[in-house]
Short mmCIF file of C-alpha atoms in Angstrom, two decimals:
data_model
loop_
_atom_site.label_atom_id
_atom_site.label_comp_id
_atom_site.label_asym_id
_atom_site.label_seq_id
_atom_site.Cartn_x
_atom_site.Cartn_y
_atom_site.Cartn_z
CA MET D 25 125.35 76.24 -39.80
CA ASN D 26 123.46 73.07 -38.02
CA VAL D 27 121.62 73.44 -34.82
CA GLY D 28 120.70 71.06 -32.17
CA LEU D 29 117.93 72.07 -29.19
CA ILE D 30 117.01 70.86 -26.44
CA GLY D 31 114.43 71.71 -24.40
CA CYS D 32 110.63 71.88 -26.17
CA GLY D 33 108.50 74.33 -24.12
CA ALA D 34 107.60 77.98 -24.97
CA MET D 35 111.04 79.05 -25.41
CA GLY D 36 112.43 75.95 -27.65
CA ARG D 37 109.42 77.44 -30.00
CA VAL D 38 110.87 80.76 -29.98
CA TYR D 39 114.68 79.56 -30.65
CA VAL D 40 113.13 77.28 -33.64
CA ASP D 41 111.09 80.06 -35.05
CA ARG D 42 113.80 82.55 -35.42
CA LEU D 43 116.38 80.23 -36.67
CA MET D 44 114.03 78.85 -39.10
CA ARG D 45 114.21 82.38 -40.99
CA MET D 46 117.95 82.64 -40.96
CA LYS D 47 119.90 82.36 -43.95
CA GLY D 48 122.55 79.31 -43.76
CA VAL D 49 121.46 77.80 -40.68
CA GLN D 50 119.59 74.69 -40.09
CA VAL D 51 117.72 72.92 -36.91
CA THR D 52 119.30 69.89 -37.75
CA ALA D 53 118.20 68.29 -34.47
CA VAL D 54 115.57 68.68 -31.22
CA CYS D 55 115.93 66.51 -28.26
CA HIS D 56 113.14 65.80 -25.28
CA PRO D 57 112.82 62.67 -23.28
CA GLU D 58 109.19 62.76 -24.16
CA TRP D 59 108.88 61.79 -28.04
CA ALA D 60 105.42 63.76 -28.32
CA LYS D 61 106.89 66.77 -27.41
CA ALA D 62 110.16 66.88 -29.18
CA ALA D 63 107.54 65.96 -32.47
CA SER D 64 105.55 68.65 -31.77
CA LEU D 65 108.40 71.09 -32.30
CA ALA D 66 110.11 69.29 -35.00
CA GLU D 67 107.31 69.01 -37.56
CA PHE D 68 107.72 72.16 -38.76
CA SER D 69 111.35 72.41 -39.03
CA GLN D 70 111.82 69.04 -40.58
CA ALA D 71 114.53 68.37 -37.45
CA ARG D 72 115.34 64.87 -36.74
CA ILE D 73 114.24 63.78 -33.41
CA TYR D 74 115.73 62.78 -30.15
CA THR D 75 114.79 61.39 -26.72
CA SER D 76 118.51 60.61 -25.98
CA TYR D 77 120.58 63.91 -25.32
CA SER D 78 124.02 61.88 -25.74
CA GLU D 79 123.38 60.68 -28.48
CA MET D 80 122.27 63.58 -30.26
CA ILE D 81 125.68 65.75 -29.20
CA THR D 82 127.67 62.91 -30.47
CA ARG D 83 126.63 64.15 -34.41
CA PRO D 84 129.56 65.74 -35.43
CA ASP D 85 127.57 67.63 -37.50
CA ILE D 86 126.14 69.73 -35.19
CA ASP D 87 127.74 72.98 -34.44
CA ILE D 88 125.64 74.66 -32.12
CA ILE D 89 123.09 73.52 -28.99
CA CYS D 90 120.67 75.80 -27.76
CA VAL D 91 120.10 74.81 -24.09
CA THR D 92 115.95 75.95 -23.42
CA LEU D 93 115.35 73.58 -20.33
CA PRO D 94 114.59 74.38 -17.19
CA THR D 95 117.03 76.73 -14.73
CA TYR D 96 118.46 73.53 -12.57
CA LEU D 97 119.13 71.51 -15.90
CA HIS D 98 121.73 73.90 -17.19
CA LYS D 99 124.78 73.34 -15.91
CA GLU D 100 124.61 69.22 -16.78
CA TYR D 101 123.59 69.89 -20.30
CA VAL D 102 125.69 73.09 -21.00
CA GLN D 103 128.70 70.92 -19.75
CA LEU D 104 127.72 67.83 -21.79
CA ALA D 105 127.62 69.98 -25.10
CA LEU D 106 130.86 71.84 -24.24
CA GLY D 107 132.62 68.66 -23.49
CA ALA D 108 131.47 67.66 -27.00
CA GLY D 109 133.16 70.56 -28.61
CA LYS D 110 129.86 72.64 -29.39
CA HIS D 111 129.15 76.26 -29.25
CA VAL D 112 126.18 76.41 -26.83
CA ILE D 113 123.61 79.55 -26.01
CA CYS D 114 122.14 78.92 -22.77
CA GLU D 115 118.97 80.51 -21.71
CA LYS D 116 119.21 82.54 -18.62
CA PRO D 117 120.63 82.17 -15.90
CA LEU D 118 123.49 80.02 -16.80
CA SER D 119 123.32 78.05 -13.50
CA LEU D 120 122.31 79.08 -10.07
CA THR D 121 125.64 79.28 -8.72
CA GLU D 122 128.92 81.20 -9.35
CA GLU D 123 131.32 78.20 -8.88
CA ASP D 124 128.84 76.25 -11.46
CA CYS D 125 129.21 79.18 -13.92
CA TRP D 126 132.85 79.75 -13.29
CA GLU D 127 133.06 75.67 -14.33
CA LEU D 128 131.24 76.02 -17.69
CA ILE D 129 133.20 79.22 -18.64
CA GLU D 130 136.42 77.25 -17.67
CA THR D 131 135.27 74.34 -19.84
CA SER D 132 134.43 76.49 -22.94
CA ARG D 133 138.06 78.17 -22.65
CA ALA D 134 139.68 74.74 -22.58
CA LYS D 135 137.41 73.48 -25.81
CA GLY D 136 137.91 76.75 -27.65
CA VAL D 137 134.11 77.06 -28.09
CA LYS D 138 131.59 79.79 -27.37
CA LEU D 139 129.22 80.28 -24.64
CA CYS D 140 126.72 83.12 -24.43
CA VAL D 141 123.89 83.50 -22.22
CA ALA D 142 120.50 84.47 -23.54
CA HIS D 143 120.24 87.72 -21.67
CA VAL D 144 117.72 88.83 -24.33
CA VAL D 145 116.86 92.38 -22.50
CA ARG D 146 120.07 94.08 -23.89
CA PHE D 147 118.22 93.23 -27.57
CA PHE D 148 115.27 94.94 -26.69
CA PRO D 149 115.23 98.54 -28.92
CA GLU D 150 114.26 100.68 -25.74
CA TYR D 151 116.74 99.22 -23.66
CA LYS D 152 119.68 99.20 -26.17
CA ASP D 153 118.94 102.83 -27.34
CA ALA D 154 118.75 103.92 -23.50
CA ARG D 155 122.32 102.28 -23.28
CA LEU D 156 123.68 104.12 -26.36
CA ARG D 157 122.15 107.70 -25.05
CA LEU D 158 124.14 107.17 -21.44
CA GLN D 159 127.06 106.31 -23.97
CA SER D 160 127.11 109.60 -25.98
CA GLY D 161 126.85 111.59 -22.69
CA GLU D 162 123.49 113.12 -23.41
CA VAL D 163 121.99 111.78 -20.34
CA GLY D 164 124.90 113.01 -17.84
CA ALA D 165 126.07 111.19 -15.03
CA VAL D 166 123.53 108.59 -14.08
CA LYS D 167 122.05 109.36 -10.24
CA SER D 168 119.84 106.56 -10.08
CA VAL D 169 117.98 103.48 -11.96
CA ARG D 170 114.56 102.11 -11.47
CA THR D 171 113.26 98.86 -12.78
CA ILE D 172 110.38 96.51 -12.81
CA ARG D 173 109.19 93.65 -13.96
CA ALA D 174 106.30 91.91 -13.76
CA SER D 175 104.10 88.75 -14.58
CA LEU D 176 102.31 85.70 -13.98
CA THR D 177 102.53 83.55 -10.87
CA PRO D 178 104.08 80.17 -12.17
CA ALA D 179 101.40 77.50 -12.55
CA GLU D 180 100.50 75.34 -9.50
CA ASN D 181 103.43 72.73 -9.09
CA SER D 182 105.27 74.18 -11.49
CA TRP D 183 109.04 73.70 -11.29
CA PHE D 184 109.47 77.48 -11.11
CA LEU D 185 108.13 77.70 -7.78
CA ASP D 186 110.52 75.29 -6.46
CA LYS D 187 113.36 77.51 -5.64
CA ARG D 188 116.13 75.42 -5.52
CA LYS D 189 115.45 74.53 -9.04
CA SER D 190 114.49 77.87 -9.91
CA GLY D 191 116.03 80.34 -7.71
CA GLY D 192 112.22 81.89 -7.18
CA VAL D 193 111.33 85.32 -8.82
CA VAL D 194 114.94 86.93 -8.65
CA PHE D 195 116.16 84.40 -10.83
CA ASP D 196 113.39 84.08 -13.03
CA LEU D 197 112.61 87.78 -13.21
CA MET D 198 114.86 90.26 -11.80
CA ILE D 199 118.06 88.74 -12.95
CA HIS D 200 116.93 90.32 -16.71
CA ASP D 201 117.18 94.03 -14.89
CA ILE D 202 120.47 92.74 -12.84
CA ASP D 203 122.16 91.93 -15.73
CA TYR D 204 120.95 95.24 -17.41
CA VAL D 205 122.04 97.52 -14.79
CA LEU D 206 125.37 95.86 -14.79
CA TRP D 207 126.16 96.38 -18.46
CA LEU D 208 125.06 100.02 -18.23
CA LEU D 209 126.83 100.85 -14.86
CA GLY D 210 129.39 98.05 -14.22
CA ASP D 211 129.43 95.87 -10.94
CA GLN D 212 130.83 98.47 -8.32
CA ILE D 213 128.38 97.81 -5.93
CA THR D 214 129.14 98.85 -2.33
CA GLN D 215 125.95 97.51 -0.64
CA ILE D 216 122.89 95.85 -1.16
CA ARG D 217 119.22 95.43 0.22
CA ALA D 218 116.83 93.28 -0.15
CA LYS D 219 113.29 92.10 0.71
CA ILE D 220 110.53 89.53 -0.25
CA VAL D 221 106.79 90.81 -0.05
CA ALA D 222 103.95 87.81 0.18
CA LEU D 223 101.15 88.36 -1.69
CA GLU D 224 97.85 86.60 -2.14
CA GLY D 225 98.79 84.24 -5.67
CA GLY D 226 102.39 85.40 -5.75
CA GLU D 227 105.02 87.57 -4.25
CA GLN D 228 107.28 91.04 -4.78
CA ALA D 229 111.05 91.34 -4.42
CA LEU D 230 112.08 94.36 -4.26
CA ALA D 231 116.34 95.13 -4.29
CA TRP D 232 118.44 98.31 -3.64
CA LEU D 233 121.92 98.77 -5.11
CA TYR D 234 124.41 101.12 -3.79
CA TYR D 235 127.34 101.87 -6.11
CA ALA D 236 130.61 103.59 -4.84
CA ASP D 237 129.86 106.71 -7.12
CA GLY D 238 126.58 107.31 -5.30
CA THR D 239 124.37 106.16 -8.34
CA LYS D 240 121.62 104.12 -6.54
CA VAL D 241 119.45 101.53 -8.13
CA SER D 242 115.64 100.15 -7.28
CA LEU D 243 114.94 96.89 -8.83
CA GLU D 244 111.44 95.14 -8.49
CA ALA D 245 110.21 91.65 -9.55
CA VAL D 246 106.77 90.11 -9.01
CA TRP D 247 104.69 86.82 -9.73
CA GLY D 248 101.31 87.77 -9.58
CA ALA D 249 100.34 90.44 -11.72
CA THR D 250 97.35 89.81 -14.15
CA ASP D 251 99.43 90.48 -17.65
CA PHE D 252 103.47 91.11 -18.31
CA HIS D 253 105.13 94.46 -17.68
CA ALA D 254 108.16 95.79 -17.35
CA GLY D 255 109.99 99.43 -17.78
CA PHE D 256 112.67 101.60 -16.48
CA ASP D 257 113.53 105.14 -15.38
CA ILE D 258 116.87 105.75 -15.74
CA THR D 259 117.81 109.63 -14.28
CA GLY D 260 120.84 111.32 -15.13
CA GLU D 261 122.22 114.91 -14.52
CA GLN D 262 120.84 116.11 -18.24
CA MET D 263 117.63 114.14 -18.37
CA VAL D 264 115.06 111.10 -17.11
CA LEU D 265 115.18 107.91 -19.79
CA SER D 266 111.90 106.14 -19.35
CA SER D 267 110.43 102.97 -20.97
CA ASN D 268 106.57 102.13 -20.45
CA GLY D 269 106.33 103.79 -17.14
CA PHE D 270 105.24 102.17 -14.21
CA ASN D 271 101.73 100.92 -13.39
CA GLU D 272 101.07 101.20 -9.74
CA ASP D 273 98.47 98.60 -10.25
CA ILE D 274 100.47 96.20 -11.30
CA VAL D 275 100.19 93.08 -8.51
CA SER D 276 96.57 92.07 -8.14
CA ASP D 277 95.12 88.77 -7.29
CA ASN D 278 96.45 86.11 -9.53
CA LYS D 279 93.22 83.99 -9.36
CA VAL D 280 91.68 86.08 -12.79
CA VAL D 281 93.87 84.37 -14.77
CA GLN D 282 92.18 81.44 -16.14
CA ASN D 283 95.37 80.35 -18.18
CA HIS D 284 96.55 77.00 -16.29
CA SER D 285 99.13 75.40 -18.98
CA PRO D 286 102.59 74.69 -17.86
CA ASP D 287 104.08 77.72 -19.27
CA ARG D 288 102.29 80.13 -17.33
CA GLY D 289 104.59 83.03 -16.41
CA VAL D 290 106.79 82.09 -19.52
CA ILE D 291 106.01 85.71 -21.17
CA ILE D 292 107.32 86.16 -24.34
CA PRO D 293 107.25 90.01 -25.18
CA GLU D 294 106.36 90.59 -28.62
CA LYS D 295 108.11 93.16 -31.12
CA SER D 296 107.71 93.98 -34.84
CA GLU D 297 110.11 91.30 -36.92
CA LEU D 298 112.56 94.35 -38.20
CA GLU D 299 113.41 94.79 -34.08
CA ASP D 300 112.72 90.55 -33.00
CA PRO D 301 115.23 90.81 -30.02
CA TYR D 302 115.45 87.04 -30.02
CA TYR D 303 116.29 86.86 -33.55
CA PHE D 304 118.77 89.33 -33.18
CA GLN D 305 120.35 87.86 -30.01
CA LEU D 306 120.43 84.27 -31.77
CA SER D 307 121.56 85.94 -35.20
CA SER D 308 124.64 88.09 -33.52
CA PHE D 309 125.97 84.80 -31.46
CA ILE D 310 125.81 82.89 -35.07
CA GLN D 311 127.47 85.79 -36.62
CA ALA D 312 130.35 85.78 -33.48
CA ILE D 313 130.91 81.86 -34.27
CA GLU D 314 130.82 83.14 -37.98
CA MET D 315 133.70 85.79 -37.86
CA ASN D 316 135.51 84.65 -34.84
CA SER D 317 134.38 87.75 -33.32
CA PRO D 318 133.62 89.13 -29.39
CA LEU D 319 130.04 87.45 -27.95
CA PRO D 320 127.28 89.93 -27.45
CA ILE D 321 126.68 88.35 -24.41
CA THR D 322 129.81 86.84 -22.40
CA ALA D 323 129.07 84.11 -20.02
CA GLU D 324 131.34 85.99 -17.72
CA GLU D 325 129.10 88.84 -17.55
CA ALA D 326 126.64 86.24 -16.95
CA CYS D 327 127.95 84.92 -14.18
CA SER D 328 128.21 88.58 -12.43
CA ALA D 329 124.58 88.33 -12.64
CA VAL D 330 124.27 84.99 -10.92
CA ARG D 331 126.51 86.66 -8.47
CA ILE D 332 124.57 89.78 -7.75
CA ALA D 333 121.63 87.76 -7.56
CA ASN D 334 122.46 85.29 -5.04
CA ARG D 335 123.73 88.28 -3.03
CA ILE D 336 120.14 89.74 -3.15
CA VAL D 337 118.76 86.34 -2.07
CA ARG D 338 121.22 86.19 0.81
CA CYS D 339 120.00 89.24 2.07
CA ILE D 340 116.66 88.40 1.69
CA GLU D 341 117.03 85.35 3.63
CA SER D 342 119.39 87.00 6.29
#
Protein backbone atom coordinates (compact mmCIF):
# COMPACT_ATOMS: atom_id res chain seq x y z
CA MET A 1 0.00 0.00 0.00
CA ASN A 2 1.67 3.22 -1.21
CA VAL A 3 0.93 6.49 0.56
CA GLY A 4 1.36 10.09 -0.53
CA LEU A 5 1.22 12.84 2.09
CA ILE A 6 0.52 16.52 1.66
CA GLY A 7 1.25 18.87 4.57
CA CYS A 8 4.65 18.66 6.23
CA GLY A 9 3.99 20.21 9.64
CA ALA A 10 3.61 18.59 13.06
CA MET A 11 0.79 16.23 12.08
CA GLY A 12 2.49 15.27 8.83
CA ARG A 13 5.47 14.08 10.83
CA VAL A 14 3.19 12.08 13.15
CA TYR A 15 1.62 10.33 10.14
CA VAL A 16 4.93 9.48 8.46
CA ASP A 17 6.39 8.17 11.71
CA ARG A 18 3.44 5.80 12.26
CA LEU A 19 3.11 4.71 8.64
CA MET A 20 6.76 3.72 8.54
CA ARG A 21 6.14 1.19 11.33
CA MET A 22 3.48 -0.69 9.34
CA LYS A 23 4.23 -3.80 7.32
CA GLY A 24 3.24 -3.54 3.69
CA VAL A 25 2.94 0.26 3.82
CA GLN A 26 5.33 2.61 2.07
CA VAL A 27 5.40 6.42 2.28
CA THR A 28 6.10 6.93 -1.41
CA ALA A 29 5.75 10.70 -1.73
CA VAL A 30 5.48 13.86 0.36
CA CYS A 31 4.41 17.23 -0.92
CA HIS A 32 4.89 20.82 0.21
CA PRO A 33 5.25 24.00 -1.89
CA GLU A 34 8.52 24.68 -0.05
CA TRP A 35 11.10 22.04 -1.01
CA ALA A 36 13.00 22.29 2.28
CA LYS A 37 9.91 21.47 4.37
CA ALA A 38 9.10 18.44 2.25
CA ALA A 39 12.74 17.35 2.34
CA SER A 40 12.86 17.44 6.15
CA LEU A 41 9.97 14.97 6.25
CA ALA A 42 11.15 12.82 3.36
CA GLU A 43 14.72 12.29 4.56
CA PHE A 44 13.92 9.48 6.99
CA SER A 45 11.18 7.82 4.91
CA GLN A 46 13.01 7.80 1.55
CA ALA A 47 9.91 9.33 -0.04
CA ARG A 48 10.05 11.25 -3.28
CA ILE A 49 9.65 15.00 -2.80
CA TYR A 50 7.05 17.00 -4.67
CA THR A 51 6.27 20.71 -4.65
CA SER A 52 3.32 20.21 -7.03
CA TYR A 53 0.34 18.42 -5.53
CA SER A 54 -1.34 17.91 -8.90
CA GLU A 55 1.78 16.12 -10.11
CA MET A 56 1.97 13.88 -7.05
CA ILE A 57 -1.64 12.66 -7.16
CA THR A 58 -1.39 11.63 -10.81
CA ARG A 59 1.05 8.86 -9.84
CA PRO A 60 -0.84 5.61 -10.52
CA ASP A 61 1.10 3.71 -7.84
CA ILE A 62 -0.19 5.90 -4.98
CA ASP A 63 -3.17 4.26 -3.27
CA ILE A 64 -3.77 6.64 -0.34
CA ILE A 65 -3.44 10.38 0.19
CA CYS A 66 -3.02 11.71 3.73
CA VAL A 67 -4.08 15.34 4.03
CA THR A 68 -2.46 17.10 7.01
CA LEU A 69 -2.88 20.63 5.71
CA PRO A 70 -4.40 23.62 7.52
CA THR A 71 -8.18 23.37 7.79
CA TYR A 72 -9.01 25.97 5.15
CA LEU A 73 -7.18 23.90 2.50
CA HIS A 74 -8.89 20.58 3.26
CA LYS A 75 -11.82 20.87 0.89
CA GLU A 76 -9.74 21.77 -2.19
CA TYR A 77 -7.05 19.12 -1.78
CA VAL A 78 -9.28 16.31 -0.55
CA GLN A 79 -11.51 16.92 -3.57
CA LEU A 80 -8.54 16.66 -5.95
CA ALA A 81 -7.37 13.41 -4.35
CA LEU A 82 -10.83 11.84 -4.44
CA GLY A 83 -11.26 12.98 -8.03
CA ALA A 84 -8.01 11.18 -8.89
CA GLY A 85 -9.45 7.97 -7.43
CA LYS A 86 -7.35 7.91 -4.26
CA HIS A 87 -8.49 6.81 -0.83
CA VAL A 88 -8.13 9.73 1.59
CA ILE A 89 -7.62 10.25 5.29
CA CYS A 90 -7.89 13.90 6.27
CA GLU A 91 -7.13 15.62 9.54
CA LYS A 92 -10.12 16.97 11.42
CA PRO A 93 -12.25 18.89 10.72
CA LEU A 94 -13.08 17.69 7.22
CA SER A 95 -14.13 21.24 6.34
CA LEU A 96 -15.70 24.27 7.98
CA THR A 97 -19.15 23.86 6.40
CA GLU A 98 -21.60 21.01 6.20
CA GLU A 99 -22.15 21.77 2.51
CA ASP A 100 -18.47 21.25 1.69
CA CYS A 101 -18.40 18.03 3.68
CA TRP A 102 -21.32 16.61 1.72
CA GLU A 103 -19.72 17.60 -1.56
CA LEU A 104 -16.64 15.56 -0.62
CA ILE A 105 -18.78 12.64 0.54
CA GLU A 106 -20.62 12.59 -2.80
CA THR A 107 -17.31 12.60 -4.71
CA SER A 108 -15.98 9.68 -2.65
CA ARG A 109 -19.16 7.72 -3.34
CA ALA A 110 -19.07 8.49 -7.05
CA LYS A 111 -15.43 7.44 -7.34
CA GLY A 112 -15.84 4.36 -5.15
CA VAL A 113 -13.04 5.36 -2.78
CA LYS A 114 -12.93 5.65 0.99
CA LEU A 115 -12.86 8.98 2.85
CA CYS A 116 -11.91 8.92 6.53
CA VAL A 117 -11.53 11.85 8.92
CA ALA A 118 -8.94 11.71 11.71
CA HIS A 119 -10.98 12.21 14.88
CA VAL A 120 -8.22 10.51 16.83
CA VAL A 121 -9.76 10.92 20.29
CA ARG A 122 -11.89 7.82 19.58
CA PHE A 123 -8.66 5.78 19.61
CA PHE A 124 -7.36 7.01 22.97
CA PRO A 125 -7.77 4.03 25.34
CA GLU A 126 -9.62 5.89 28.08
CA TYR A 127 -12.15 7.35 25.62
CA LYS A 128 -12.62 4.05 23.79
CA ASP A 129 -12.97 2.07 27.02
CA ALA A 130 -15.57 4.50 28.40
CA ARG A 131 -17.73 3.97 25.33
CA LEU A 132 -17.41 0.19 25.65
CA ARG A 133 -18.52 0.39 29.29
CA LEU A 134 -21.52 2.51 28.31
CA GLN A 135 -22.47 0.01 25.62
CA SER A 136 -22.14 -2.88 28.10
CA GLY A 137 -24.81 -1.28 30.32
CA GLU A 138 -22.69 -1.22 33.48
CA VAL A 139 -22.80 2.59 33.67
CA GLY A 140 -26.56 2.74 33.32
CA ALA A 141 -28.45 5.46 31.50
CA VAL A 142 -26.24 8.52 30.97
CA LYS A 143 -27.44 11.60 32.84
CA SER A 144 -24.66 14.03 31.95
CA VAL A 145 -21.30 14.36 30.20
CA ARG A 146 -18.66 16.98 30.85
CA THR A 147 -15.53 17.43 28.72
CA ILE A 148 -12.57 19.78 28.71
CA ARG A 149 -9.75 20.32 26.21
CA ALA A 150 -7.18 23.04 26.83
CA SER A 151 -4.00 23.96 25.00
CA LEU A 152 -1.57 26.77 24.34
CA THR A 153 -2.73 29.78 22.41
CA PRO A 154 -1.51 29.44 18.80
CA ALA A 155 1.54 31.47 17.86
CA GLU A 156 1.10 35.10 16.86
CA ASN A 157 0.21 35.44 13.16
CA SER A 158 -0.70 31.73 12.99
CA TRP A 159 -3.51 30.78 10.61
CA PHE A 160 -5.28 29.26 13.63
CA LEU A 161 -6.04 32.75 14.90
CA ASP A 162 -7.92 33.63 11.70
CA LYS A 163 -11.34 32.13 12.37
CA ARG A 164 -12.19 32.24 8.67
CA LYS A 165 -9.39 29.72 8.14
CA SER A 166 -9.48 27.62 11.32
CA GLY A 167 -12.99 28.05 12.72
CA GLY A 168 -11.38 29.22 15.97
CA VAL A 169 -11.15 27.28 19.21
CA VAL A 170 -14.46 25.48 18.54
CA PHE A 171 -13.17 23.82 15.37
CA ASP A 172 -9.60 23.45 16.60
CA LEU A 173 -10.23 21.89 20.02
CA MET A 174 -13.89 21.49 20.92
CA ILE A 175 -14.72 19.52 17.78
CA HIS A 176 -12.73 16.58 19.19
CA ASP A 177 -15.19 16.35 22.08
CA ILE A 178 -18.21 17.12 19.90
CA ASP A 179 -17.35 14.07 17.81
CA TYR A 180 -16.79 11.99 20.94
CA VAL A 181 -20.14 12.97 22.45
CA LEU A 182 -21.95 12.19 19.20
CA TRP A 183 -20.18 8.79 19.16
CA LEU A 184 -21.41 8.17 22.71
CA LEU A 185 -24.92 9.58 22.58
CA GLY A 186 -25.96 10.21 18.99
CA ASP A 187 -27.20 13.53 17.61
CA GLN A 188 -30.72 13.87 19.03
CA ILE A 189 -29.90 17.33 20.39
CA THR A 190 -32.88 19.59 20.98
CA GLN A 191 -31.15 22.73 22.24
CA ILE A 192 -27.68 24.30 22.28
CA ARG A 193 -26.33 27.20 24.32
CA ALA A 194 -22.80 28.55 23.98
CA LYS A 195 -20.54 31.48 24.73
CA ILE A 196 -16.93 32.66 24.39
CA VAL A 197 -15.03 34.13 27.33
CA ALA A 198 -12.07 36.35 26.47
CA LEU A 199 -8.88 35.60 28.41
CA GLU A 200 -5.60 37.44 28.57
CA GLY A 201 -3.64 35.76 25.81
CA GLY A 202 -6.43 33.36 24.84
CA GLU A 203 -10.09 32.46 24.96
CA GLN A 204 -12.46 29.92 26.46
CA ALA A 205 -15.40 28.42 24.57
CA LEU A 206 -18.27 26.90 26.57
CA ALA A 207 -21.18 24.97 25.10
CA TRP A 208 -24.16 23.11 26.56
CA LEU A 209 -26.01 20.45 24.58
CA TYR A 210 -29.44 19.23 25.67
CA TYR A 211 -30.67 15.86 24.44
CA ALA A 212 -34.25 14.78 23.85
CA ASP A 213 -33.97 12.13 26.59
CA GLY A 214 -32.85 14.71 29.18
CA THR A 215 -29.09 14.06 29.00
CA LYS A 216 -27.03 17.22 29.43
CA VAL A 217 -23.58 17.78 27.97
CA SER A 218 -21.09 20.49 28.96
CA LEU A 219 -18.15 21.17 26.62
CA GLU A 220 -15.19 23.43 27.40
CA ALA A 221 -12.30 24.33 25.09
CA VAL A 222 -9.48 26.70 26.01
CA TRP A 223 -6.73 28.48 24.13
CA GLY A 224 -4.52 29.95 26.83
CA ALA A 225 -3.29 27.13 29.06
CA THR A 226 0.32 26.61 30.05
CA ASP A 227 0.17 23.00 28.88
CA PHE A 228 -2.15 20.54 27.20
CA HIS A 229 -4.98 19.05 29.25
CA ALA A 230 -8.05 17.01 28.32
CA GLY A 231 -10.55 14.93 30.22
CA PHE A 232 -14.15 13.87 30.71
CA ASP A 233 -16.69 12.99 33.37
CA ILE A 234 -19.58 10.73 32.33
CA THR A 235 -22.31 10.39 34.94
CA GLY A 236 -24.61 7.41 34.62
CA GLU A 237 -27.31 5.94 36.85
CA GLN A 238 -24.91 3.28 38.15
CA MET A 239 -21.50 5.01 38.21
CA VAL A 240 -19.33 7.92 37.08
CA LEU A 241 -16.52 7.45 34.57
CA SER A 242 -13.71 10.01 34.66
CA SER A 243 -10.48 10.60 32.78
CA ASN A 244 -7.74 12.95 33.99
CA GLY A 245 -10.13 15.00 36.09
CA PHE A 246 -10.57 18.74 35.83
CA ASN A 247 -7.86 21.21 36.78
CA GLU A 248 -9.49 24.37 38.05
CA ASP A 249 -6.29 26.32 37.36
CA ILE A 250 -5.96 25.19 33.74
CA VAL A 251 -6.49 28.71 32.40
CA SER A 252 -3.52 30.95 32.96
CA ASP A 253 -1.48 33.72 31.39
CA ASN A 254 -0.17 32.25 28.15
CA LYS A 255 2.73 34.74 28.14
CA VAL A 256 4.73 32.35 30.30
CA VAL A 257 4.99 29.95 27.34
CA GLN A 258 8.31 30.50 25.59
CA ASN A 259 7.73 28.35 22.51
CA HIS A 260 7.16 30.67 19.53
CA SER A 261 7.28 28.11 16.71
CA PRO A 262 4.53 28.14 14.06
CA ASP A 263 3.22 24.84 15.44
CA ARG A 264 2.76 26.16 18.96
CA GLY A 265 -0.60 24.94 20.17
CA VAL A 266 -0.45 21.83 18.00
CA ILE A 267 -0.14 19.36 20.86
CA ILE A 268 0.40 15.66 20.18
CA PRO A 269 -0.50 13.82 23.42
CA GLU A 270 1.87 10.89 23.82
CA LYS A 271 0.91 7.29 24.52
CA SER A 272 2.96 4.13 24.74
CA GLU A 273 3.57 2.33 21.45
CA LEU A 274 1.23 -0.49 22.45
CA GLU A 275 -1.72 1.90 22.74
CA ASP A 276 -0.67 4.63 20.28
CA PRO A 277 -3.97 6.10 19.01
CA TYR A 278 -2.36 7.67 15.94
CA TYR A 279 -0.95 4.30 14.87
CA PHE A 280 -4.23 2.45 15.40
CA GLN A 281 -6.25 5.14 13.63
CA LEU A 282 -4.10 4.85 10.50
CA SER A 283 -3.84 1.05 10.63
CA SER A 284 -7.64 0.75 11.02
CA PHE A 285 -8.13 2.98 7.98
CA ILE A 286 -5.68 0.94 5.89
CA GLN A 287 -7.27 -2.32 7.03
CA ALA A 288 -10.69 -1.02 5.96
CA ILE A 289 -9.29 -0.40 2.48
CA GLU A 290 -7.58 -3.79 2.27
CA MET A 291 -10.61 -5.71 3.55
CA ASN A 292 -13.23 -3.44 1.93
CA SER A 293 -14.78 -3.17 5.39
CA PRO A 294 -16.45 -0.24 7.19
CA LEU A 295 -14.26 2.72 8.10
CA PRO A 296 -13.38 3.35 11.76
CA ILE A 297 -14.71 6.90 11.35
CA THR A 298 -16.93 7.80 8.44
CA ALA A 299 -17.03 11.11 6.63
CA GLU A 300 -20.74 11.25 7.42
CA GLU A 301 -19.94 11.14 11.15
CA ALA A 302 -17.31 13.86 10.68
CA CYS A 303 -19.91 15.93 8.84
CA SER A 304 -22.24 15.65 11.85
CA ALA A 305 -19.49 17.04 14.09
CA VAL A 306 -19.05 19.97 11.70
CA ARG A 307 -22.81 20.60 11.75
CA ILE A 308 -22.93 20.73 15.56
CA ALA A 309 -19.77 22.87 15.71
CA ASN A 310 -21.43 25.38 13.40
CA ARG A 311 -24.56 25.41 15.54
CA ILE A 312 -22.35 26.22 18.53
CA VAL A 313 -20.56 28.98 16.62
CA ARG A 314 -23.91 30.49 15.58
CA CYS A 315 -25.04 30.48 19.22
CA ILE A 316 -21.85 32.28 20.22
CA GLU A 317 -22.29 34.88 17.48
CA SER A 318 -25.99 35.49 18.08
